Coordinates of C-alpha atoms in Angstrom, one line a residue:
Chain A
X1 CA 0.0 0.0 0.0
X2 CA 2.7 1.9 1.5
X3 CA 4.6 1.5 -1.9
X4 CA 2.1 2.0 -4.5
X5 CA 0.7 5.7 -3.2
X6 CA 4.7 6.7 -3.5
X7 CA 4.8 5.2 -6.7
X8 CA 1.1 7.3 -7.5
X9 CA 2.8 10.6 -6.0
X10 CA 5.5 10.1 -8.1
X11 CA 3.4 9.2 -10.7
X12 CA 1.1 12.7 -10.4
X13 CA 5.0 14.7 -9.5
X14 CA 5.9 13.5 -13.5
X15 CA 2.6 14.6 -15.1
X16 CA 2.7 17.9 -13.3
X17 CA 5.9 18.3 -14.3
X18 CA 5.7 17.7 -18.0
X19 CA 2.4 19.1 -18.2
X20 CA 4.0 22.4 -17.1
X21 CA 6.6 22.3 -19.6
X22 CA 4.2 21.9 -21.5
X23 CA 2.1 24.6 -20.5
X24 CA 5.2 26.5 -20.7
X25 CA 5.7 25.9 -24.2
X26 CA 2.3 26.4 -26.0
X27 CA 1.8 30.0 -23.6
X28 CA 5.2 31.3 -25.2
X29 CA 3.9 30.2 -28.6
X30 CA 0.4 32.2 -28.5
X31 CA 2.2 34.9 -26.6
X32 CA 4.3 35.2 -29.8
X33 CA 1.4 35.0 -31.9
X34 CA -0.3 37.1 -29.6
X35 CA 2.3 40.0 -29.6
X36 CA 2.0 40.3 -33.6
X37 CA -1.8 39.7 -33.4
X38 CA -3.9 40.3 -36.1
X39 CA -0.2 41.4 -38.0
X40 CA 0.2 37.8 -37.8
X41 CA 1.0 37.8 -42.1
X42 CA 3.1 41.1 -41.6
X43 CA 5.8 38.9 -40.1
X44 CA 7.8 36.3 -40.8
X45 CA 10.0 34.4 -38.2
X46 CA 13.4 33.2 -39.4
X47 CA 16.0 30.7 -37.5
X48 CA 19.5 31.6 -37.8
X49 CA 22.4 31.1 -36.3
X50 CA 23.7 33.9 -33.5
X51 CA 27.3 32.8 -33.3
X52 CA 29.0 32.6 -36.8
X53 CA 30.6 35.2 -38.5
X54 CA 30.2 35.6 -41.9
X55 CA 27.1 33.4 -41.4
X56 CA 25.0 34.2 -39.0
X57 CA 25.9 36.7 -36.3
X58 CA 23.9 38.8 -33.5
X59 CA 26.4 41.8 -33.3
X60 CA 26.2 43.4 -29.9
X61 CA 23.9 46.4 -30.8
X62 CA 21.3 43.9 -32.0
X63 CA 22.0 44.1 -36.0
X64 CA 22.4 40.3 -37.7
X65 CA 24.7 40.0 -40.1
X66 CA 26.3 37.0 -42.2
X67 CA 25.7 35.4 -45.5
X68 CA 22.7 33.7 -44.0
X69 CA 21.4 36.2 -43.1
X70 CA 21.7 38.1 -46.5
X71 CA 19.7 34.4 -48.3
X72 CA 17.2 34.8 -45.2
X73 CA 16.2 38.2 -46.5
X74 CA 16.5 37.9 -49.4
X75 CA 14.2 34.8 -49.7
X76 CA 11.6 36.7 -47.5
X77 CA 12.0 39.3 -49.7
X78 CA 10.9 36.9 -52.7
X79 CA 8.1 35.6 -50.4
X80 CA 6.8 39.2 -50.4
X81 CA 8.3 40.3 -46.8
X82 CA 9.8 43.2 -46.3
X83 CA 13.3 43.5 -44.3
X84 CA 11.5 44.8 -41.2
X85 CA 9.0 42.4 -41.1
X86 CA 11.5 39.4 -40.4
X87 CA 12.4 38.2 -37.0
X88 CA 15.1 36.4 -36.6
X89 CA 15.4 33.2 -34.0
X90 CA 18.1 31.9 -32.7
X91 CA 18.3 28.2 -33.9
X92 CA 20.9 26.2 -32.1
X93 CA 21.8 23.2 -34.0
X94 CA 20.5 20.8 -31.8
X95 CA 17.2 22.2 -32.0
X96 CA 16.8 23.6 -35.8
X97 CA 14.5 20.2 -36.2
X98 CA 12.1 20.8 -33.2
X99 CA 11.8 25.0 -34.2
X100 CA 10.7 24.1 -37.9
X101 CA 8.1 20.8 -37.3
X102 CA 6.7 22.9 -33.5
X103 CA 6.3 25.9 -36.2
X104 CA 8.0 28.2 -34.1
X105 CA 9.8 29.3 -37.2
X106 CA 9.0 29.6 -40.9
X107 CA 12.3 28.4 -42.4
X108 CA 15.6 27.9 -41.1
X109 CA 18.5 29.2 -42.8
X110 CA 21.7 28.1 -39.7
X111 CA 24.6 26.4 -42.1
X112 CA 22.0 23.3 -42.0
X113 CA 23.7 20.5 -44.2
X114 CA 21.3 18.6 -45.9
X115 CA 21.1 14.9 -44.6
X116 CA 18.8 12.1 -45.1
X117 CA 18.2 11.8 -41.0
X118 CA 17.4 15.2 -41.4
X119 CA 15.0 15.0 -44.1
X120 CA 13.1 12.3 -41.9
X121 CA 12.0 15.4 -40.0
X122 CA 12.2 18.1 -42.0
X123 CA 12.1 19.7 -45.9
X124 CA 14.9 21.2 -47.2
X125 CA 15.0 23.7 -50.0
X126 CA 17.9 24.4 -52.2
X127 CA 20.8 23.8 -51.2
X128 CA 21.7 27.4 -51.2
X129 CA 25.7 26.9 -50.7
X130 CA 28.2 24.0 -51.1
X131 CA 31.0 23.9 -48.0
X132 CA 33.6 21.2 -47.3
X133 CA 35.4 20.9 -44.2
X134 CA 38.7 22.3 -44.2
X135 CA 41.3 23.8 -41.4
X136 CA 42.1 27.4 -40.1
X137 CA 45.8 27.2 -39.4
X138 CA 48.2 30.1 -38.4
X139 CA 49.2 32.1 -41.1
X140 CA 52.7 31.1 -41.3
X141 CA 52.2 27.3 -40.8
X142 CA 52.8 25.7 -43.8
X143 CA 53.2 22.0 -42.0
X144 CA 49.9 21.0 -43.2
X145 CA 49.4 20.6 -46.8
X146 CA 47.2 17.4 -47.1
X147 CA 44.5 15.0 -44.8
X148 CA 47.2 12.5 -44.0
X149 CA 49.7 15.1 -41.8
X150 CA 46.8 15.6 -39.7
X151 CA 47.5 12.6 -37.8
X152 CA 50.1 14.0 -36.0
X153 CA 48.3 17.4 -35.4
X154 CA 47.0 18.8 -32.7
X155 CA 43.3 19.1 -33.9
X156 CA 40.5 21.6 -32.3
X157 CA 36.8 22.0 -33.1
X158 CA 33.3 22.1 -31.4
X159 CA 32.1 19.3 -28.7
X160 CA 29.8 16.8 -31.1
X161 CA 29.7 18.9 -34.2
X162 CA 30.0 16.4 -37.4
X163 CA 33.6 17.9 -38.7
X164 CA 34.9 16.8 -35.0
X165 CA 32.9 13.0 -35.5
X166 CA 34.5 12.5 -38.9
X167 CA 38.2 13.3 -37.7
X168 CA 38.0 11.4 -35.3
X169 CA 36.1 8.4 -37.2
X170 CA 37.4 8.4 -40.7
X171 CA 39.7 11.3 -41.7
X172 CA 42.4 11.3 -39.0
X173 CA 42.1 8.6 -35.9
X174 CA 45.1 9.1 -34.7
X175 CA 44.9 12.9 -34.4
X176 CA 44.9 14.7 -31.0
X177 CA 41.8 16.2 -31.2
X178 CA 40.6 18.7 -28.2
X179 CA 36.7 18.9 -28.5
X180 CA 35.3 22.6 -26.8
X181 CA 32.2 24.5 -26.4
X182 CA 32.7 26.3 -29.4
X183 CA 35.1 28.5 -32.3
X184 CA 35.8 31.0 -30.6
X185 CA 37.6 28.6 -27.7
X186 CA 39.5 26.8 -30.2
X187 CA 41.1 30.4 -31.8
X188 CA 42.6 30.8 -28.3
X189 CA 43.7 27.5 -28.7
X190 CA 45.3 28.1 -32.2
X191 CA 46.5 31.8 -31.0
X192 CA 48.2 30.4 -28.5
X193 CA 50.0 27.6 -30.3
X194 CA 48.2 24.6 -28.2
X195 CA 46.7 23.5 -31.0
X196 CA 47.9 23.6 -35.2
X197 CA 44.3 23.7 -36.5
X198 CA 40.8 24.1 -36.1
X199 CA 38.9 22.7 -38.4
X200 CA 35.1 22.7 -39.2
X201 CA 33.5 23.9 -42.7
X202 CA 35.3 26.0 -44.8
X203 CA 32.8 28.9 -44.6
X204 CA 32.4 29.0 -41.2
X205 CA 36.0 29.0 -40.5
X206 CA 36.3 31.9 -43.5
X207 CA 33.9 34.0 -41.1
X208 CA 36.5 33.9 -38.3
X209 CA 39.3 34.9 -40.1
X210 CA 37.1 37.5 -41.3
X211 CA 36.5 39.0 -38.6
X212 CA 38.3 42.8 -37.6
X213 CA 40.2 41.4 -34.6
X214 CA 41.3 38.4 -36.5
X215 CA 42.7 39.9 -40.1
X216 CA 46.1 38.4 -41.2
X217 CA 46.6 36.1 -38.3
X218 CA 44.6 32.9 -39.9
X219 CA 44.5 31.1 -43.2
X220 CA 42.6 28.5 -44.5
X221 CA 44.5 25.6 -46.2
X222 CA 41.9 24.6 -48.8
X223 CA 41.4 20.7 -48.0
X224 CA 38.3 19.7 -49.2
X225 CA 37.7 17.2 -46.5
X226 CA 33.6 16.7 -47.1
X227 CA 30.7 18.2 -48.7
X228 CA 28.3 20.3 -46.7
X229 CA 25.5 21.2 -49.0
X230 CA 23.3 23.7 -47.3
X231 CA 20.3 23.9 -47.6
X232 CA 17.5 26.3 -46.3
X233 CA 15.1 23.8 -43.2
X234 CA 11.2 24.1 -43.5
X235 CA 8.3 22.4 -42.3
X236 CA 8.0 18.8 -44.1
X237 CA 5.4 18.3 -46.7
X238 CA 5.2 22.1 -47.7
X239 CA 5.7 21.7 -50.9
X240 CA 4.3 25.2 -51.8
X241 CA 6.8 27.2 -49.6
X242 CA 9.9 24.7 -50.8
X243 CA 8.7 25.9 -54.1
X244 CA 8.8 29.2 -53.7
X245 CA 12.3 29.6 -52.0
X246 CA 14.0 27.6 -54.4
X247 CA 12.6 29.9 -56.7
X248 CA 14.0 33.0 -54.4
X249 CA 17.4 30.9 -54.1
X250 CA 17.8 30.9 -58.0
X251 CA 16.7 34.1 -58.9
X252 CA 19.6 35.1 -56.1
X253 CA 21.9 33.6 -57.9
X254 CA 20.8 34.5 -61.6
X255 CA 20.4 38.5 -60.5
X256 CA 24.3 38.1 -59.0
X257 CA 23.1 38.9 -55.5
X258 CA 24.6 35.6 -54.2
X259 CA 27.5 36.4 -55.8
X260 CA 27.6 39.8 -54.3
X261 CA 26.6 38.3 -50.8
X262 CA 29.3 35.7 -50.1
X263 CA 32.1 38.2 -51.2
X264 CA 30.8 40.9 -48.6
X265 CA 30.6 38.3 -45.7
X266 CA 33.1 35.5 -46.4
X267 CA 35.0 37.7 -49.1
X268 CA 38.1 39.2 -46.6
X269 CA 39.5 36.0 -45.7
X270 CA 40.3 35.0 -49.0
X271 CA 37.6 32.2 -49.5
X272 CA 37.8 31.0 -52.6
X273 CA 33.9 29.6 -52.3
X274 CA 32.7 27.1 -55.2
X275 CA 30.1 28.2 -57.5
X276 CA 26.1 28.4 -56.6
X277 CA 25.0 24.9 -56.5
X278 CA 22.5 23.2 -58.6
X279 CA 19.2 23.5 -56.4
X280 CA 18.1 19.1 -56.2
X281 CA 15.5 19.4 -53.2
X282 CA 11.8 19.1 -54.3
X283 CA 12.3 18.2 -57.8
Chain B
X1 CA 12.5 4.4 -32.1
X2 CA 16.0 3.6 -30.5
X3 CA 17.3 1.8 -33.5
X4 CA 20.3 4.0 -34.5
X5 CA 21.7 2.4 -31.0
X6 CA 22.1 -1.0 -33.2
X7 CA 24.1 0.9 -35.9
X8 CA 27.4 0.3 -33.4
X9 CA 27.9 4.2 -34.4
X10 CA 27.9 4.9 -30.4
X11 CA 29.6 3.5 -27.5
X12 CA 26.9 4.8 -25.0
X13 CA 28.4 2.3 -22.0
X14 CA 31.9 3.4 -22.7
X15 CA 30.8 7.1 -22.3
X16 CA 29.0 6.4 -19.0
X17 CA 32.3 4.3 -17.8
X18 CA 34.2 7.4 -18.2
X19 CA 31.5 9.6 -16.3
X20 CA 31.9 7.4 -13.8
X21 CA 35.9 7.4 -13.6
X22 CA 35.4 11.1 -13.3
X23 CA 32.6 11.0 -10.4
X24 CA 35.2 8.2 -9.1
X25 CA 38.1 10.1 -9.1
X26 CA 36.8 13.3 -8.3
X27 CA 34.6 12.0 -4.9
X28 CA 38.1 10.9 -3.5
X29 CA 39.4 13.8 -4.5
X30 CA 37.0 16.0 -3.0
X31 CA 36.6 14.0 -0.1
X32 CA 40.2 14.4 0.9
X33 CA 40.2 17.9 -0.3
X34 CA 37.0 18.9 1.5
X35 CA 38.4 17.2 5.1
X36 CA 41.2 19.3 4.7
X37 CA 39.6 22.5 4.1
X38 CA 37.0 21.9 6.8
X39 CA 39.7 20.9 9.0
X40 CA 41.7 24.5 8.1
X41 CA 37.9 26.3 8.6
X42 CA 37.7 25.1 12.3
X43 CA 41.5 25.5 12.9
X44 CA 42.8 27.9 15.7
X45 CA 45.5 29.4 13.0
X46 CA 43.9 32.2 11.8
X47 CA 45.6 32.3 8.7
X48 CA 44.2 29.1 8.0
X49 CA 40.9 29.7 8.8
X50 CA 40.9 33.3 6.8
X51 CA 42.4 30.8 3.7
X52 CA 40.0 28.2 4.4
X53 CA 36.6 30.6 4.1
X54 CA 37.8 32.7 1.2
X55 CA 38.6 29.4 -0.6
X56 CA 35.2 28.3 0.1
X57 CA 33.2 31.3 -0.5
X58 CA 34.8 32.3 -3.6
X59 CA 34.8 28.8 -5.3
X60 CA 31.6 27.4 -4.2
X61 CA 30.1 30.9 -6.1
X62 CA 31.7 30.4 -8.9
X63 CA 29.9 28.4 -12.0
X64 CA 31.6 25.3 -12.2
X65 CA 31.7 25.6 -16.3
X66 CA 33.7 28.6 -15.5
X67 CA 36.1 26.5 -13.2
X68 CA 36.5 23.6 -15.8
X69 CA 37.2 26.1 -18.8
X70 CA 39.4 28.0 -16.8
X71 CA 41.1 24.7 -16.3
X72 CA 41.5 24.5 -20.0
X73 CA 42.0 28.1 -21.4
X74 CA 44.0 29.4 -18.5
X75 CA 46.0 26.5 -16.9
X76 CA 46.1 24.3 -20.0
X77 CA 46.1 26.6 -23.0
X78 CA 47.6 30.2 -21.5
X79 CA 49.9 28.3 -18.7
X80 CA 50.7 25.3 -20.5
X81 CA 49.9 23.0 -16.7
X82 CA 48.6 19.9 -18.6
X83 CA 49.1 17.7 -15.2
X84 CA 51.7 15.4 -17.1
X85 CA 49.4 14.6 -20.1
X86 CA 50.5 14.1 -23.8
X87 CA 46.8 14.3 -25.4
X88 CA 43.7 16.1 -24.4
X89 CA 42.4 13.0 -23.8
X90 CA 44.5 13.0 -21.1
X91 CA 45.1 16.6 -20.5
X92 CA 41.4 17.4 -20.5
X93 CA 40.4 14.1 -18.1
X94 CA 43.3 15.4 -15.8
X95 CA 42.1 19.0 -15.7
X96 CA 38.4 17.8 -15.0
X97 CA 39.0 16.1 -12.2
X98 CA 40.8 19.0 -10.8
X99 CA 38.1 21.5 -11.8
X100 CA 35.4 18.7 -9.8
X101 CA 37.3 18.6 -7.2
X102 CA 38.2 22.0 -6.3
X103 CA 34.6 22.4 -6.7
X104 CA 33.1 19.8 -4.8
X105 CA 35.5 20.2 -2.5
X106 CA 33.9 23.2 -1.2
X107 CA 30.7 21.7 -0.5
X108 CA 32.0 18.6 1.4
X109 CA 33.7 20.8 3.8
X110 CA 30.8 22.8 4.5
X111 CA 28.9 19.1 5.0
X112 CA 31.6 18.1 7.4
X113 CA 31.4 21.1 8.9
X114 CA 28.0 21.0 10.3
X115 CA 28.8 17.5 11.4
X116 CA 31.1 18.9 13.1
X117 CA 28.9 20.9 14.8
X118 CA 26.9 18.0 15.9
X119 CA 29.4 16.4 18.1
X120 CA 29.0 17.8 21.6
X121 CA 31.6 20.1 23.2
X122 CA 32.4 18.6 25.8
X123 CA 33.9 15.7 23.5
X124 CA 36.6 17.8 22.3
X125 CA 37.5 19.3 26.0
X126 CA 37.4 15.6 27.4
X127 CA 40.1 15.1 24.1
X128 CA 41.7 18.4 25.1
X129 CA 42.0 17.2 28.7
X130 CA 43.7 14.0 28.3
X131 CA 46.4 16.3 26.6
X132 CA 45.9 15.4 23.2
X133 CA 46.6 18.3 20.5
X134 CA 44.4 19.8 17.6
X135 CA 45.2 17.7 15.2
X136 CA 44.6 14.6 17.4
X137 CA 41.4 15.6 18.8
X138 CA 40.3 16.6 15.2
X139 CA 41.3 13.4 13.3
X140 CA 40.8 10.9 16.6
X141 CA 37.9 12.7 17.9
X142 CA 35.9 14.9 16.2
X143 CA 36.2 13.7 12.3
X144 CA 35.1 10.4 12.9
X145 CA 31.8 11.1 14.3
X146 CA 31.4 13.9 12.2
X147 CA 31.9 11.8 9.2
X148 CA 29.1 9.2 10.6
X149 CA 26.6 12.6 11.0
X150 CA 26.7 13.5 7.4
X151 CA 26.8 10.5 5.2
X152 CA 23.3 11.6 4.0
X153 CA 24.4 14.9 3.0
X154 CA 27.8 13.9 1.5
X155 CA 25.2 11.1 -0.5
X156 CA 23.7 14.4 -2.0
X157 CA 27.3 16.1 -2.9
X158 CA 28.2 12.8 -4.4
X159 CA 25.2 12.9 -6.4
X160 CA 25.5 16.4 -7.5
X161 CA 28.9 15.1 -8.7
X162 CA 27.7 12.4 -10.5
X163 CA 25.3 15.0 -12.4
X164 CA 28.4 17.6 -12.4
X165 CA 30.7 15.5 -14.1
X166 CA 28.6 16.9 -17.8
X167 CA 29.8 20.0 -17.5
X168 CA 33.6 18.5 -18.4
X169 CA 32.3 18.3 -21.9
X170 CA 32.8 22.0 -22.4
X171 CA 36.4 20.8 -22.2
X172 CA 36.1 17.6 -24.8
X173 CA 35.9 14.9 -22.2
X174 CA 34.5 11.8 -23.7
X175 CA 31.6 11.2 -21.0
X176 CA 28.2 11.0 -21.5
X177 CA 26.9 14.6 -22.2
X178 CA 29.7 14.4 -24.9
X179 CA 28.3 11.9 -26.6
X180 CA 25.0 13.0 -26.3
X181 CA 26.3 16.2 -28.1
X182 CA 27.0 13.8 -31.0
X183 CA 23.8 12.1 -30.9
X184 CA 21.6 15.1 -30.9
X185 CA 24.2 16.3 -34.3
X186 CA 23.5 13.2 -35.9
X187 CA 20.0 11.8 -34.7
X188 CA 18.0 14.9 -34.9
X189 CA 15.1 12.7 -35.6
X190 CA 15.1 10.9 -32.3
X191 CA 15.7 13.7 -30.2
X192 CA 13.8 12.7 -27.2
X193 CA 14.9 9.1 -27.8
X194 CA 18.0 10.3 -27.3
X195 CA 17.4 12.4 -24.2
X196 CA 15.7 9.6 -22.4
X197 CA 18.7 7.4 -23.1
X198 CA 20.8 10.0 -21.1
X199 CA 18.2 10.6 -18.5
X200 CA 18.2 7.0 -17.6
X201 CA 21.7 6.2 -17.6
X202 CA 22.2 9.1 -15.0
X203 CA 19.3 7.6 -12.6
X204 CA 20.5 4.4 -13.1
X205 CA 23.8 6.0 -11.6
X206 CA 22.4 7.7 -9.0
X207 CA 19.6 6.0 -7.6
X208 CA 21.6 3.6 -6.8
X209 CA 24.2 5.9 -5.1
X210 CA 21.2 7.6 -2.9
X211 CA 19.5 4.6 -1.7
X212 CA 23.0 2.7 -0.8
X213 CA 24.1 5.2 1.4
X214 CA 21.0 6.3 2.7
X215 CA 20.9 2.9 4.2
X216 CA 24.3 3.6 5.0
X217 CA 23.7 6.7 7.2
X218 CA 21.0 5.5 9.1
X219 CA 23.2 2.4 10.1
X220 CA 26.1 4.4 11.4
X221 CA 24.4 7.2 12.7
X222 CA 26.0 8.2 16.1
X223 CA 22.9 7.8 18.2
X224 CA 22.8 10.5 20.8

């Protein structure tokens, strides 16, 4: 007896407890939906990432910028929104899945490699952008040249992240590889001679040695390692809206705005980026 | 549901053996650590005692993902202390540990303290009497039953180790919340799968732990 009415409480403890979460949950969303109101087709919301330079970045006075960001509004443009009617989300890449299918965003545009566990979940339109993962080494280290030297490197890149799974899987076993929270870590790292490379995709990595503080210190050495496609995340079975943006995506690239894009965001680090890519999703 | 756990991708028991060689490690760490500094807190040497509360007050305040990173970026990467390791496997297990325990540290002294406090006065003035000196009535004495008062609460800092022990994936330690990281990367579909793999590998851990030494501490409880 004694057992079974702790085994109820603790029964009644877990309801309560996840139906407060999810309480929690579906009050943010019609508070969101609330705030715009009857607006609601004046805005669109957009999931990009916060913390990648030449991407998707949240500078500190609240402006996003990145190349991203540029196909984000542009693509909203082409769905007939103007610039000040997006709002950007933060989509963290462990959760770009649950954002799109709980419809918390309309499309997701986060440097979101297109995968067939992914598409299990999701539509993908495009891809938009074709990256391989490569390495950011000082500028005067010429030691690296080709995938095999790596096993005697000193490797850095970002806890679980796919680039850090296929070093230490297939590319380069026997590497050291040091695993942290995220880039940004890993440049101390490389600044500080700990480590001899970070490596990740070759356009994120062009972001950070982009970037103002960063100019001249880095290069990227140009091995193409894998291929990212990219490709922009939306709800699955909308065929009408993965219509429509890869529509957006190759009028962006026919008018030369891509072009334009990717050399003002990934353009100062000397990123040699490969050509638009054919769009294959939806057809 | 759980069928990417067949595809041999993921070594999900290896990553919980290494959570629990850090909650190992770092609980006999602390435990020594934490005796020590509760020993310098109750100390007559004032110096010992002003070293022994700042120590406590300023660590046990501070994040313990700032504690482990400063392991890494400061001692590891700026100071070039890898504690004798040749890989960051190594380095970054090593550096863990001494993050936990500095940590945890704090909190079993402040246990031991208050078990301190429940072992009567007189005990230590009888000690005191037959001539014995601090150090003797503290480890003969006073420690002992102490230690016997607050096996419940030193289950709960063990615990909150156990559950700590995540936070040295900031760093790249292969434990659990690690390869959960790589999971959630590569299973996006099975999210919550995922997540409930994790959740019940840390109960599983610590269940255990509470109900053991809950049965502990009411065996050897001093009964006054």
């Amino acid at each position: 007896m004694k057992i079974s009415k702790a085994a109820a409480a603790a029964a009644v403890a877990v309801a309560l407890a996840l139906t407060a979460t999810a309480c929690g949950g579906s009050d943010k969303a019609a508070s969101d939906g609330g705030a715009s109101g009857d607006a609601k087709k004046d805005k669109i919301v957009v999931g990009i990432k916060y913390d990648q330079p030449g991407l998707g970045l949240k500078t500190p006075d609240g402006k996003y910028t990145g190349f991203d960001v540029d196909v984000a509004t542009y693509v909203a443009k082409e769905l007939g929104y103007q610039p000040d009617q997006i709002e950007f989300k933060q989509a963290v890449s462990a959760e770009r899945e649950n954002l799109i299918a709980n419809g918390d965003v309309k499309f997701v545009v986060a440097t979101y490699s297109i995968n067939d566990k992914r598409k299990e979940k999701v539509d993908f339109a495009g891809p938009y952008f074709l990256a391989h993962q490569d390495l950011l080494v000082r500028a005067d280290d010429s030691s690296i040249t080709k995938v095999e030297d790596l096993n005697k490197k000193k490797l850095c890149s970002v806890t679980g992240s796919t680039s850090a799974q296929n070093i230490k899987k297939t590319l380069a076993p026997e590497a050291d590889l040091l695993e942290l929270g995220g880039y940004s870590e890993c440049l101390t790292g490389l600044e500080n001679k700990k480590v001899d490379a970070l490596t990740t995709d070759n356009s994120i990595l062009a972001g950070y040695a982009a970037q103002e503080k960063n100019k001249g210190k880095f290069k990227l050495v140009g091995l193409t390692m894998s291929n990212e496609n990219y490709g922009i995340g939306l709800k699955k079975g909308d065929k009408e809206l993965q219509t429509k943006i890869n529509a957006a995506l190759k009028k962006m690239v026919e008018d030369g705005s891509w072009q334009k894009a990717v050399d003002a965001n990934l353009g100062p680090a000397n990123y040699k980026n490969e050509p638009a890519p054919q769009i294959t999703e939806g057809s | 549901m759980f069928d990417f756990l067949d595809s041999g991708q993921y070594d999900v028991l290896g990553a919980f053996w290494v959570t629990v060689q850090l909650t190992l490690y770092s609980a006999v760490g602390s435990l020594i650590w934490g005796t020590v500094l509760a020993g310098m807190r109750v100390s007559p040497v004032p110096l010992l005692r002003g070293f022994g509360t700042a120590y406590v007050n300023l660590v046990r305040n501070t994040p313990l993902t700032l504690l482990i990173l400063g392991c890494s970026l400061g001692l590891s990467q700026t100071l070039d202390i890898s504690l004798g390791g040749d890989t960051f496997k190594e380095t970054g297990f090593r550096l863990a540990v001494l993050g936990l325990i500095a940590y945890t540290g704090t909190f079993v002294c402040e246990a031991l303290r208050s078990g301190i406090n429940t072992v009567p006065v007189g005990q230590a003035e009888a000690a005191r009497a037959l001539g014995l000196s601090f150090f003797q009535v503290l480890t003969l004495i006073v420690l002992p039953q102490a230690f016997r008062a607050v096996i419940a609460p030193l289950a709960n800092v063990l615990i909150a180790l156990t559950k700590n022990t995540t936070v040295a994936a900031t760093i790249g330690v292969a434990e659990a919340a690690l390869l959960m990281k790589e999971m959630l990367e590569n299973e996006a579909q099975a999210v919550f799968a995922v997540f409930a793999i994790f959740a019940l590998g840390f109960v599983l851990l610590t269940l255990p732990t509470g109900l053991l030494l809950g049965w502990v501490a009411k065996r050897l409880a001093v009964k006054r």
